[in-house]
PDB file of C-alpha atoms in Angstrom:
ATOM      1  CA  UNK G   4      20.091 224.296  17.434  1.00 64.00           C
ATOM      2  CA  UNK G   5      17.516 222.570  15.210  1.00 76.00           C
ATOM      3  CA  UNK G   6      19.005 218.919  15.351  1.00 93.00           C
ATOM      4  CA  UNK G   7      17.345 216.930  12.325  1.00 96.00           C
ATOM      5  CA  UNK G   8      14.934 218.883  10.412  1.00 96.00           C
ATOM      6  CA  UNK G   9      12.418 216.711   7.787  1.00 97.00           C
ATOM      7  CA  UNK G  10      10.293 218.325   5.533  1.00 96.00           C
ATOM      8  CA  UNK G  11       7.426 217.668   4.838  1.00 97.00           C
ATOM      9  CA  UNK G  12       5.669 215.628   7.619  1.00 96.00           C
ATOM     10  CA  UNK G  13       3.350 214.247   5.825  1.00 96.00           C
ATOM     11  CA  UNK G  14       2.856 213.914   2.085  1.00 96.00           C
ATOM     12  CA  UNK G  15       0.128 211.913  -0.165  1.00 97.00           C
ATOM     13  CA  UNK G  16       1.644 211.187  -3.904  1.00 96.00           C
ATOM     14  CA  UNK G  17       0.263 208.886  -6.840  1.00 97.00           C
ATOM     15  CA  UNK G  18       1.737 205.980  -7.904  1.00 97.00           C
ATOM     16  CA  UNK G  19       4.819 206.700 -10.148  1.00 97.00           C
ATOM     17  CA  UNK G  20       5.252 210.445  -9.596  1.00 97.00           C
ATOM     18  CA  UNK G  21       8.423 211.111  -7.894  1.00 95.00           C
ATOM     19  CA  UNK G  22       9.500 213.134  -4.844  1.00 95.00           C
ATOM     20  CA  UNK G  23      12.418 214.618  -2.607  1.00 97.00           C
ATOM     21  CA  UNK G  24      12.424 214.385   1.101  1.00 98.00           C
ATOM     22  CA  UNK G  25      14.296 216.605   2.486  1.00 98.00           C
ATOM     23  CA  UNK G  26      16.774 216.427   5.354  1.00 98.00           C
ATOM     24  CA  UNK G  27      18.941 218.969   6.913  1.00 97.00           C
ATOM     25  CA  UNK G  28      20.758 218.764  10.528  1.00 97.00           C
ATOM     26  CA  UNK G  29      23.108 221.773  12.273  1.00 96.00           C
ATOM     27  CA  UNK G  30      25.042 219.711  14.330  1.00 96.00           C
ATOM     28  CA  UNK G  31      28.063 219.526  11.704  1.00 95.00           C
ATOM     29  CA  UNK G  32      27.716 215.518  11.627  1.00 96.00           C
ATOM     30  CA  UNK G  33      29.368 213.468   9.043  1.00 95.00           C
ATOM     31  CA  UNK G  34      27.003 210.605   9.580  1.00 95.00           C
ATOM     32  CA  UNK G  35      23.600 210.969   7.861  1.00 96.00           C
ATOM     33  CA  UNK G  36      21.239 207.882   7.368  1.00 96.00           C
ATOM     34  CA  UNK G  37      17.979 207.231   6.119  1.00 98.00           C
ATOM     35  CA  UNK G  38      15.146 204.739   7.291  1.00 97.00           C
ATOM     36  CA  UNK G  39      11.939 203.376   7.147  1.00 97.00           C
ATOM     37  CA  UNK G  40       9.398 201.964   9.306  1.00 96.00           C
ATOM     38  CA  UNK G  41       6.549 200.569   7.582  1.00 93.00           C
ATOM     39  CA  UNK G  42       3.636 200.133  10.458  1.00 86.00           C
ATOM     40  CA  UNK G  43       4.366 197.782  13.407  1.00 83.00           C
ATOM     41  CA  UNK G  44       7.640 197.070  11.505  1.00 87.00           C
ATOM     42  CA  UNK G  45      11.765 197.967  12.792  1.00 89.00           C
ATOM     43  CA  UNK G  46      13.753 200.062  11.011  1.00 93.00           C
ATOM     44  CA  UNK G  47      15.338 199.458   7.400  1.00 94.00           C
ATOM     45  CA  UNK G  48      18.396 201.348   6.280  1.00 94.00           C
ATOM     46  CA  UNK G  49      18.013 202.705   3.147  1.00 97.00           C
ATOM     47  CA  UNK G  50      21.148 204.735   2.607  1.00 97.00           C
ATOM     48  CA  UNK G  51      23.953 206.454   4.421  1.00 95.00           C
ATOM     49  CA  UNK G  52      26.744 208.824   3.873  1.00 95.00           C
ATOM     50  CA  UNK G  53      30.258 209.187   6.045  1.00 93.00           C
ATOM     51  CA  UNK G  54      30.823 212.381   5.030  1.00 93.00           C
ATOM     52  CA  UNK G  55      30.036 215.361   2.011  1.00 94.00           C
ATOM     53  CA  UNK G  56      30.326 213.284  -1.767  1.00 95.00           C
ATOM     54  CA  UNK G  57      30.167 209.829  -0.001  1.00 94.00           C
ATOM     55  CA  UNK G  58      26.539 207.929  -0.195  1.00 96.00           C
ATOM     56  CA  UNK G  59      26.369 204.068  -0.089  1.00 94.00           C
ATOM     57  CA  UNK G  60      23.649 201.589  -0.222  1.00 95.00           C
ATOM     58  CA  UNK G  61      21.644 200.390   2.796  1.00 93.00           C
ATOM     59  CA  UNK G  62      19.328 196.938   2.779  1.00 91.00           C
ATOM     60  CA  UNK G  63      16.298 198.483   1.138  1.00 95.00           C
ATOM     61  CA  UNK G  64      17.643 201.110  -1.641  1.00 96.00           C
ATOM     62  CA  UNK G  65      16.095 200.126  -4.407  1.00 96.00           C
ATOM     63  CA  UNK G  66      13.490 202.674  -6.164  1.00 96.00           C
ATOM     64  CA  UNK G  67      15.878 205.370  -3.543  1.00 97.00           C
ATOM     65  CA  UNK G  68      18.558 207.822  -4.764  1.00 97.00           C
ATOM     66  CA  UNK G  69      20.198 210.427  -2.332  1.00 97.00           C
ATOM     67  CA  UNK G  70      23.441 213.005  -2.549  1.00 96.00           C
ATOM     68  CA  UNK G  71      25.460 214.415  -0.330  1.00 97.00           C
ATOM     69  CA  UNK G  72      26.738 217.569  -2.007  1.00 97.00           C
ATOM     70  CA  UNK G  73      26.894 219.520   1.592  1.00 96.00           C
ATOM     71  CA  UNK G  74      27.387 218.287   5.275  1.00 97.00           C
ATOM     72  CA  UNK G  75      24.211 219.823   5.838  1.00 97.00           C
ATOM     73  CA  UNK G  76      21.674 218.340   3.721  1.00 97.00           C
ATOM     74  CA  UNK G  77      20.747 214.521   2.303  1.00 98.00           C
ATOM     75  CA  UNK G  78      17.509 214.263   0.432  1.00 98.00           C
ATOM     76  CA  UNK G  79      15.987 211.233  -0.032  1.00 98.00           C
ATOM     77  CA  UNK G  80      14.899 211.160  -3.664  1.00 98.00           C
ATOM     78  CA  UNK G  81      11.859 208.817  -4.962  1.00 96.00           C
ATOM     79  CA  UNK G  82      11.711 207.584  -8.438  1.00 92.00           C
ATOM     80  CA  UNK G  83       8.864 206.737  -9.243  1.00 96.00           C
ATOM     81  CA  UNK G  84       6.798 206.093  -6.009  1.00 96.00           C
ATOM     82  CA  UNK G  85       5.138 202.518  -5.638  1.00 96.00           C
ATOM     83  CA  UNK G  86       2.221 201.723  -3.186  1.00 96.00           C
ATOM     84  CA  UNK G  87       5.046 199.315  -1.561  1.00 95.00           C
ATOM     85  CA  UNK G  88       6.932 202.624  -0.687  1.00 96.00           C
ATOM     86  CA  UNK G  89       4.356 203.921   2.389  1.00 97.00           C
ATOM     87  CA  UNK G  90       6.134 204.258   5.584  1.00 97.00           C
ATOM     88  CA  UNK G  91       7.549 206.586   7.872  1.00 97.00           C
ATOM     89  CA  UNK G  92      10.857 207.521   6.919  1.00 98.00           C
ATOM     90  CA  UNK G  93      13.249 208.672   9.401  1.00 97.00           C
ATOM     91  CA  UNK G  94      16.591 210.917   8.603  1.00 97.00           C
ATOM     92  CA  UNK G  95      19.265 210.789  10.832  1.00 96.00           C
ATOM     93  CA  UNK G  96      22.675 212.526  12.006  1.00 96.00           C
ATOM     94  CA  UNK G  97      25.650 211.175  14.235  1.00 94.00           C
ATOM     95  CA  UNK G  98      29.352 212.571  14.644  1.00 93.00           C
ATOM     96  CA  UNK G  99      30.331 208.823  13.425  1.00 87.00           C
ATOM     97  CA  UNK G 100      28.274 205.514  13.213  1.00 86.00           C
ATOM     98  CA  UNK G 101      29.910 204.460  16.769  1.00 85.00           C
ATOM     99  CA  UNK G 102      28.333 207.686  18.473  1.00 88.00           C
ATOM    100  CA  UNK G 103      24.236 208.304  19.441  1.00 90.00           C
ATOM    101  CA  UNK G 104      22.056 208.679  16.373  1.00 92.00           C
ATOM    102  CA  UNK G 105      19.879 211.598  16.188  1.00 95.00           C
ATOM    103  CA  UNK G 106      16.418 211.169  14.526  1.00 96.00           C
ATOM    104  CA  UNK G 107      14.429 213.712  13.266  1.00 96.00           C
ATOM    105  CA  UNK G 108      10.579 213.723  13.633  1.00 94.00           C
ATOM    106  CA  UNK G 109       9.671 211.285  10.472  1.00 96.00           C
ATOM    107  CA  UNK G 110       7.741 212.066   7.284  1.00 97.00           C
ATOM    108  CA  UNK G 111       4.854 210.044   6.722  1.00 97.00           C
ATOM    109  CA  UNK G 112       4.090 208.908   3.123  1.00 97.00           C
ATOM    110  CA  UNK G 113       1.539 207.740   1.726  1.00 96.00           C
ATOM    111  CA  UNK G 114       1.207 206.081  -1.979  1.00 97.00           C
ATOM    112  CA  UNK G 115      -1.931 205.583  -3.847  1.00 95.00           C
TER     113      UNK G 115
ATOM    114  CA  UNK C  17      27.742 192.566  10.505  1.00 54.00           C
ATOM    115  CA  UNK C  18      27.018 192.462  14.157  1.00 59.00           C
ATOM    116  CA  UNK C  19      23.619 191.212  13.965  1.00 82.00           C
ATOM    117  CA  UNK C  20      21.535 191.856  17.435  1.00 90.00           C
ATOM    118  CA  UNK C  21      18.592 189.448  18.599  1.00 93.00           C
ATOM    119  CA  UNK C  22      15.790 190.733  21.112  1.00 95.00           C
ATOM    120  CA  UNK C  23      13.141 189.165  22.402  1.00 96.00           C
ATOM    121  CA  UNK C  24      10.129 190.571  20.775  1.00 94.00           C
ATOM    122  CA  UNK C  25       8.141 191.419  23.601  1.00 96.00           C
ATOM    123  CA  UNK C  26       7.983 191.808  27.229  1.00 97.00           C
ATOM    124  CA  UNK C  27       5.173 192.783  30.038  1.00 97.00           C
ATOM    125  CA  UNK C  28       5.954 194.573  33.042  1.00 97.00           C
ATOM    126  CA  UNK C  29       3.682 196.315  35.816  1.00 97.00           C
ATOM    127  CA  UNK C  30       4.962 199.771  37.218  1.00 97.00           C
ATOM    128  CA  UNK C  31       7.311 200.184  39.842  1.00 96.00           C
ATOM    129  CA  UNK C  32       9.306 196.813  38.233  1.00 97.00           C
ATOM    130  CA  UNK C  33      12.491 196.758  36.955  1.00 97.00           C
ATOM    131  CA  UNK C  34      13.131 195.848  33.651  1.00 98.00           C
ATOM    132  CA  UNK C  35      15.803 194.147  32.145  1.00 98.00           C
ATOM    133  CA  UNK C  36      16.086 193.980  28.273  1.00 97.00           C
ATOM    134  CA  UNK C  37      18.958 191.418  26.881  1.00 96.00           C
ATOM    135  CA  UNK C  38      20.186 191.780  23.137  1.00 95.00           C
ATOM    136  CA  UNK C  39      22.596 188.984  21.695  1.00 95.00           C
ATOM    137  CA  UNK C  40      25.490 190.637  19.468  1.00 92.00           C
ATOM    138  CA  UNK C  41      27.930 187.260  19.006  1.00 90.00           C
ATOM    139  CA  UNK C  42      30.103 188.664  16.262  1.00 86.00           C
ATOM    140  CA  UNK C  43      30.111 192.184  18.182  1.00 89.00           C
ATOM    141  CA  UNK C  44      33.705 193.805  17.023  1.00 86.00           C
ATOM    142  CA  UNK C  45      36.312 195.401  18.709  1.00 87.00           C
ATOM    143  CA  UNK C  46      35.871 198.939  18.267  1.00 84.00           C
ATOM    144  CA  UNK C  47      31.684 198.711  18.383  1.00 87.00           C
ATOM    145  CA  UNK C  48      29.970 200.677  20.897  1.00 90.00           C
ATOM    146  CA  UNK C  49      26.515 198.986  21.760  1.00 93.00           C
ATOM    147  CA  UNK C  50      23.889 201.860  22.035  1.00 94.00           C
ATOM    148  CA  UNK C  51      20.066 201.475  23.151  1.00 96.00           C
ATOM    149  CA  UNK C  52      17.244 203.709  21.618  1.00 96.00           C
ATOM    150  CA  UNK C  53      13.900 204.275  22.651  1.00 97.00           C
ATOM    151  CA  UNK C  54      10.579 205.106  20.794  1.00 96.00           C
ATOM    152  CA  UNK C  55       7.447 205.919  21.334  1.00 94.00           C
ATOM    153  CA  UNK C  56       4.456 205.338  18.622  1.00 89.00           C
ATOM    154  CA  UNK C  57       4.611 207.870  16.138  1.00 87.00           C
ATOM    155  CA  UNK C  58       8.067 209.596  17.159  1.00 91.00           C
ATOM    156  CA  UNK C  59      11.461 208.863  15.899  1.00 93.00           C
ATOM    157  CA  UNK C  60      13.611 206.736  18.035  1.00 94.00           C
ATOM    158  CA  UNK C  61      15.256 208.645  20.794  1.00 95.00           C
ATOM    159  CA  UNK C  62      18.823 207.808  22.212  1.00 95.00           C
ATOM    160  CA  UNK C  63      18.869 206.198  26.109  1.00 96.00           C
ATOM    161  CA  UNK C  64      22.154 204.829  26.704  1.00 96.00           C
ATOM    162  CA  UNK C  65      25.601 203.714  25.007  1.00 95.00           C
ATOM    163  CA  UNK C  66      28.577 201.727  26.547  1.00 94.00           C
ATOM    164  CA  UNK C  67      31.750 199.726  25.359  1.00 93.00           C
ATOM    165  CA  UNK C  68      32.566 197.717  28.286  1.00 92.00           C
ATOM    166  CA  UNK C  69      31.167 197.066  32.224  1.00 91.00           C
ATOM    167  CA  UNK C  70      28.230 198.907  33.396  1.00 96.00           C
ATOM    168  CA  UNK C  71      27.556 202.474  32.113  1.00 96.00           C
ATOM    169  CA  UNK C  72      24.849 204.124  34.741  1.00 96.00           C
ATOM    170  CA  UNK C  73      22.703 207.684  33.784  1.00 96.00           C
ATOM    171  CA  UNK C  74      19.629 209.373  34.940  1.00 94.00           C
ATOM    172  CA  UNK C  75      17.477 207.010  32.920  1.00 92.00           C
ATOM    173  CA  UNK C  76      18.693 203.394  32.673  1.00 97.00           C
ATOM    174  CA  UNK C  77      21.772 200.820  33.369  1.00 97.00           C
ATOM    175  CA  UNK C  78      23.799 198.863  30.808  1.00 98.00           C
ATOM    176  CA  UNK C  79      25.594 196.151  31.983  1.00 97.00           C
ATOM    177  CA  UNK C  80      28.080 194.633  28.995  1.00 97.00           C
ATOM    178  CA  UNK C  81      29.882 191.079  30.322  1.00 96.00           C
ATOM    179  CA  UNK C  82      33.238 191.219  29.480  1.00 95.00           C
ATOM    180  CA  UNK C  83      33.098 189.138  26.304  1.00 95.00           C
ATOM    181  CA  UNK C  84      30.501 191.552  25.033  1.00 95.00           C
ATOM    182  CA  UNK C  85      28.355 189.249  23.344  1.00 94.00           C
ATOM    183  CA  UNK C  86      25.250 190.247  24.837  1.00 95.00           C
ATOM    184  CA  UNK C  87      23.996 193.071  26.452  1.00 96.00           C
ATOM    185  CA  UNK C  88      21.427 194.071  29.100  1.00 97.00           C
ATOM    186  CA  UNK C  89      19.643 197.448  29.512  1.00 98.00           C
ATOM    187  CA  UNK C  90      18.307 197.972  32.673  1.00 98.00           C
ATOM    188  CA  UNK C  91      15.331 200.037  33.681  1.00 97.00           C
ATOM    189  CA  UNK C  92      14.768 201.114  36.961  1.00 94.00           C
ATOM    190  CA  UNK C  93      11.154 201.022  38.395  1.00 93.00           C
ATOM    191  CA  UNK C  94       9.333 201.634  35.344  1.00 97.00           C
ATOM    192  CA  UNK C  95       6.330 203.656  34.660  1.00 96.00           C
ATOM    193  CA  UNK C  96       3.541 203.525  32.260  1.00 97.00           C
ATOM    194  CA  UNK C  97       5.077 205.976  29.976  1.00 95.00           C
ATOM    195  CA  UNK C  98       8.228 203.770  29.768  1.00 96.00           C
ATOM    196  CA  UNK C  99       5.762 202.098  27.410  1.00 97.00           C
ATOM    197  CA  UNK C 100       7.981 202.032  24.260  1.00 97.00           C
ATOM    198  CA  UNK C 101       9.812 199.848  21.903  1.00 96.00           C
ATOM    199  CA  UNK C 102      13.189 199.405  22.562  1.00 97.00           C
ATOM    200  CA  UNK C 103      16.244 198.972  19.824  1.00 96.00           C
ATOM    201  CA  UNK C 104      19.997 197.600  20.805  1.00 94.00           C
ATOM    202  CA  UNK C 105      22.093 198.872  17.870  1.00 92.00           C
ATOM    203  CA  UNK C 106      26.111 197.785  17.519  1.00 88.00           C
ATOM    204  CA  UNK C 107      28.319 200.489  15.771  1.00 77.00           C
ATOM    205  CA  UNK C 108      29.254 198.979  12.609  1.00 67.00           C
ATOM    206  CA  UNK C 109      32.918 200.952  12.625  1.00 60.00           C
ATOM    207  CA  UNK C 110      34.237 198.117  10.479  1.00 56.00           C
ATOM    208  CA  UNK C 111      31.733 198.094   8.084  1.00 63.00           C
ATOM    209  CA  UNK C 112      32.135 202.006   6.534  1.00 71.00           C
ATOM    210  CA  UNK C 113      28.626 203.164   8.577  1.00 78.00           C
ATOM    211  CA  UNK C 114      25.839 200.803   7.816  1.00 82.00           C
ATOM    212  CA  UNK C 115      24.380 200.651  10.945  1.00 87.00           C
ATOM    213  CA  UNK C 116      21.373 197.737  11.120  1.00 85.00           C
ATOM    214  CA  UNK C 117      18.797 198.038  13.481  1.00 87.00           C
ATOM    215  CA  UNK C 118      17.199 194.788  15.118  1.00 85.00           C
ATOM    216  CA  UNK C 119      13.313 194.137  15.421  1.00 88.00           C
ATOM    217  CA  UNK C 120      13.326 195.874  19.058  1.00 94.00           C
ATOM    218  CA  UNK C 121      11.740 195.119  21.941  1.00 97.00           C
ATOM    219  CA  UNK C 122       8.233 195.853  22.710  1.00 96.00           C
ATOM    220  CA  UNK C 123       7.754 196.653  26.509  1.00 97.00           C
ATOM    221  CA  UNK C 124       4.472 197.392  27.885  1.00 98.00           C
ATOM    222  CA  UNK C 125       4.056 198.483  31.274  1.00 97.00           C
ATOM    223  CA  UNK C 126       1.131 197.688  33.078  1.00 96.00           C
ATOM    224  CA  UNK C 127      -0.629 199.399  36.318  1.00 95.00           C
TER     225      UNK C 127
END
């Protein structure tokens, strides 16, 4: 048992080249989230799926795309990556929002 | 949405206990209030979750008033390594999942 699984940790890109972060958990959760945490800064929902087909906008989702074709798996998907977009983002897994969210480890990205 | 307040930071020395209070006014009636933990360059890490009363484990107390507004996790003789931020989170089950994390709570333990 895995848990939350984020590949890469750690990744350098260029402004406007685009990216996929991957995320894949083995717990059979529904709930899958995605945050950020830009340095010395909380936690800022980007977006979140209830369940396989169902993705929905979070406070920050702008320049972000994501899918949920599988229970499994919800990439994160930068556009076109802006110097604005380092941070630390976080993918997460629950059964339902209501029960303990599991983090993985974090990528860290950084934009030049 | 069931925004949570913290206080931003708090000082402790070890072998205190700690008490942490997060504000969640408009808290609704299905929404669990859960408390995370996390250390500098880790994801946060689940400590404790409770509806109602006082919910007791191996690592901290929650005490939850019965109008729920607020919320108080309790830590028991801290140590240095208890060091950590610390983030109350309310389910948002009446909101379809978008679950908002407060600024946290910045302990730091002191020998």
């Amino acid at each position: 048992n895995a848990g939350v699984t984020q590949t890469p940790k750690f990744q350098v890109l260029k402004t406007g080249q685009s990216m996929t972060l991957q995320c894949a958990q083995d717990m059979n959760h529904e709930y899958m989230s995605w945050y950020r945490q830009d340095p010395g800064m909380g936690l800022r929902l980007i977006h979140y799926s209830v369940g396989a087909g169902i993705t929905d906008q979070g406070e920050v989702p702008n320049g972000y795309n994501v899918s949920r074709s599988t229970t499994e798996d919800f990439p994160l998907r930068l556009l076109s990556a802006a110097p604005s977009q380092t941070s630390v983002y976080f993918c997460v897994s629950a059964r339902d929002p209501n029960q303990p969210q599991h983090f993985g480890d974090g990528t860290r990205l950084s934009i030049l | 949405l069931a925004k949570t307040t913290q206080p931003i930071s708090m000082d402790s020395y070890e072998g205190q206990e700690v008490n942490i209070t997060c504000s969640h006014n408009n808290i609704a009636t299905n929404d669990y209030i859960t408390w995370y933990q996390q250390f500098p360059s880790q994801g946060p890490r689940f400590i404790i979750q409770g509806y109602k009363t006082k919910v007791t484990n191996e690592v901290a107390s929650l005490f939850i008033p019965a109008d729920r507004k607020s919320s108080t996790l309790s830590l028991p003789r801290v140590s240095l390594s208890d060091t950590a931020v610390y983030y109350c989170l309310v389910g948002e089950r009446n909101q379809g999942g978008k679950l908002i994390f407060g600024q946290g709570t910045e302990l730091s333990v002191k020998p």
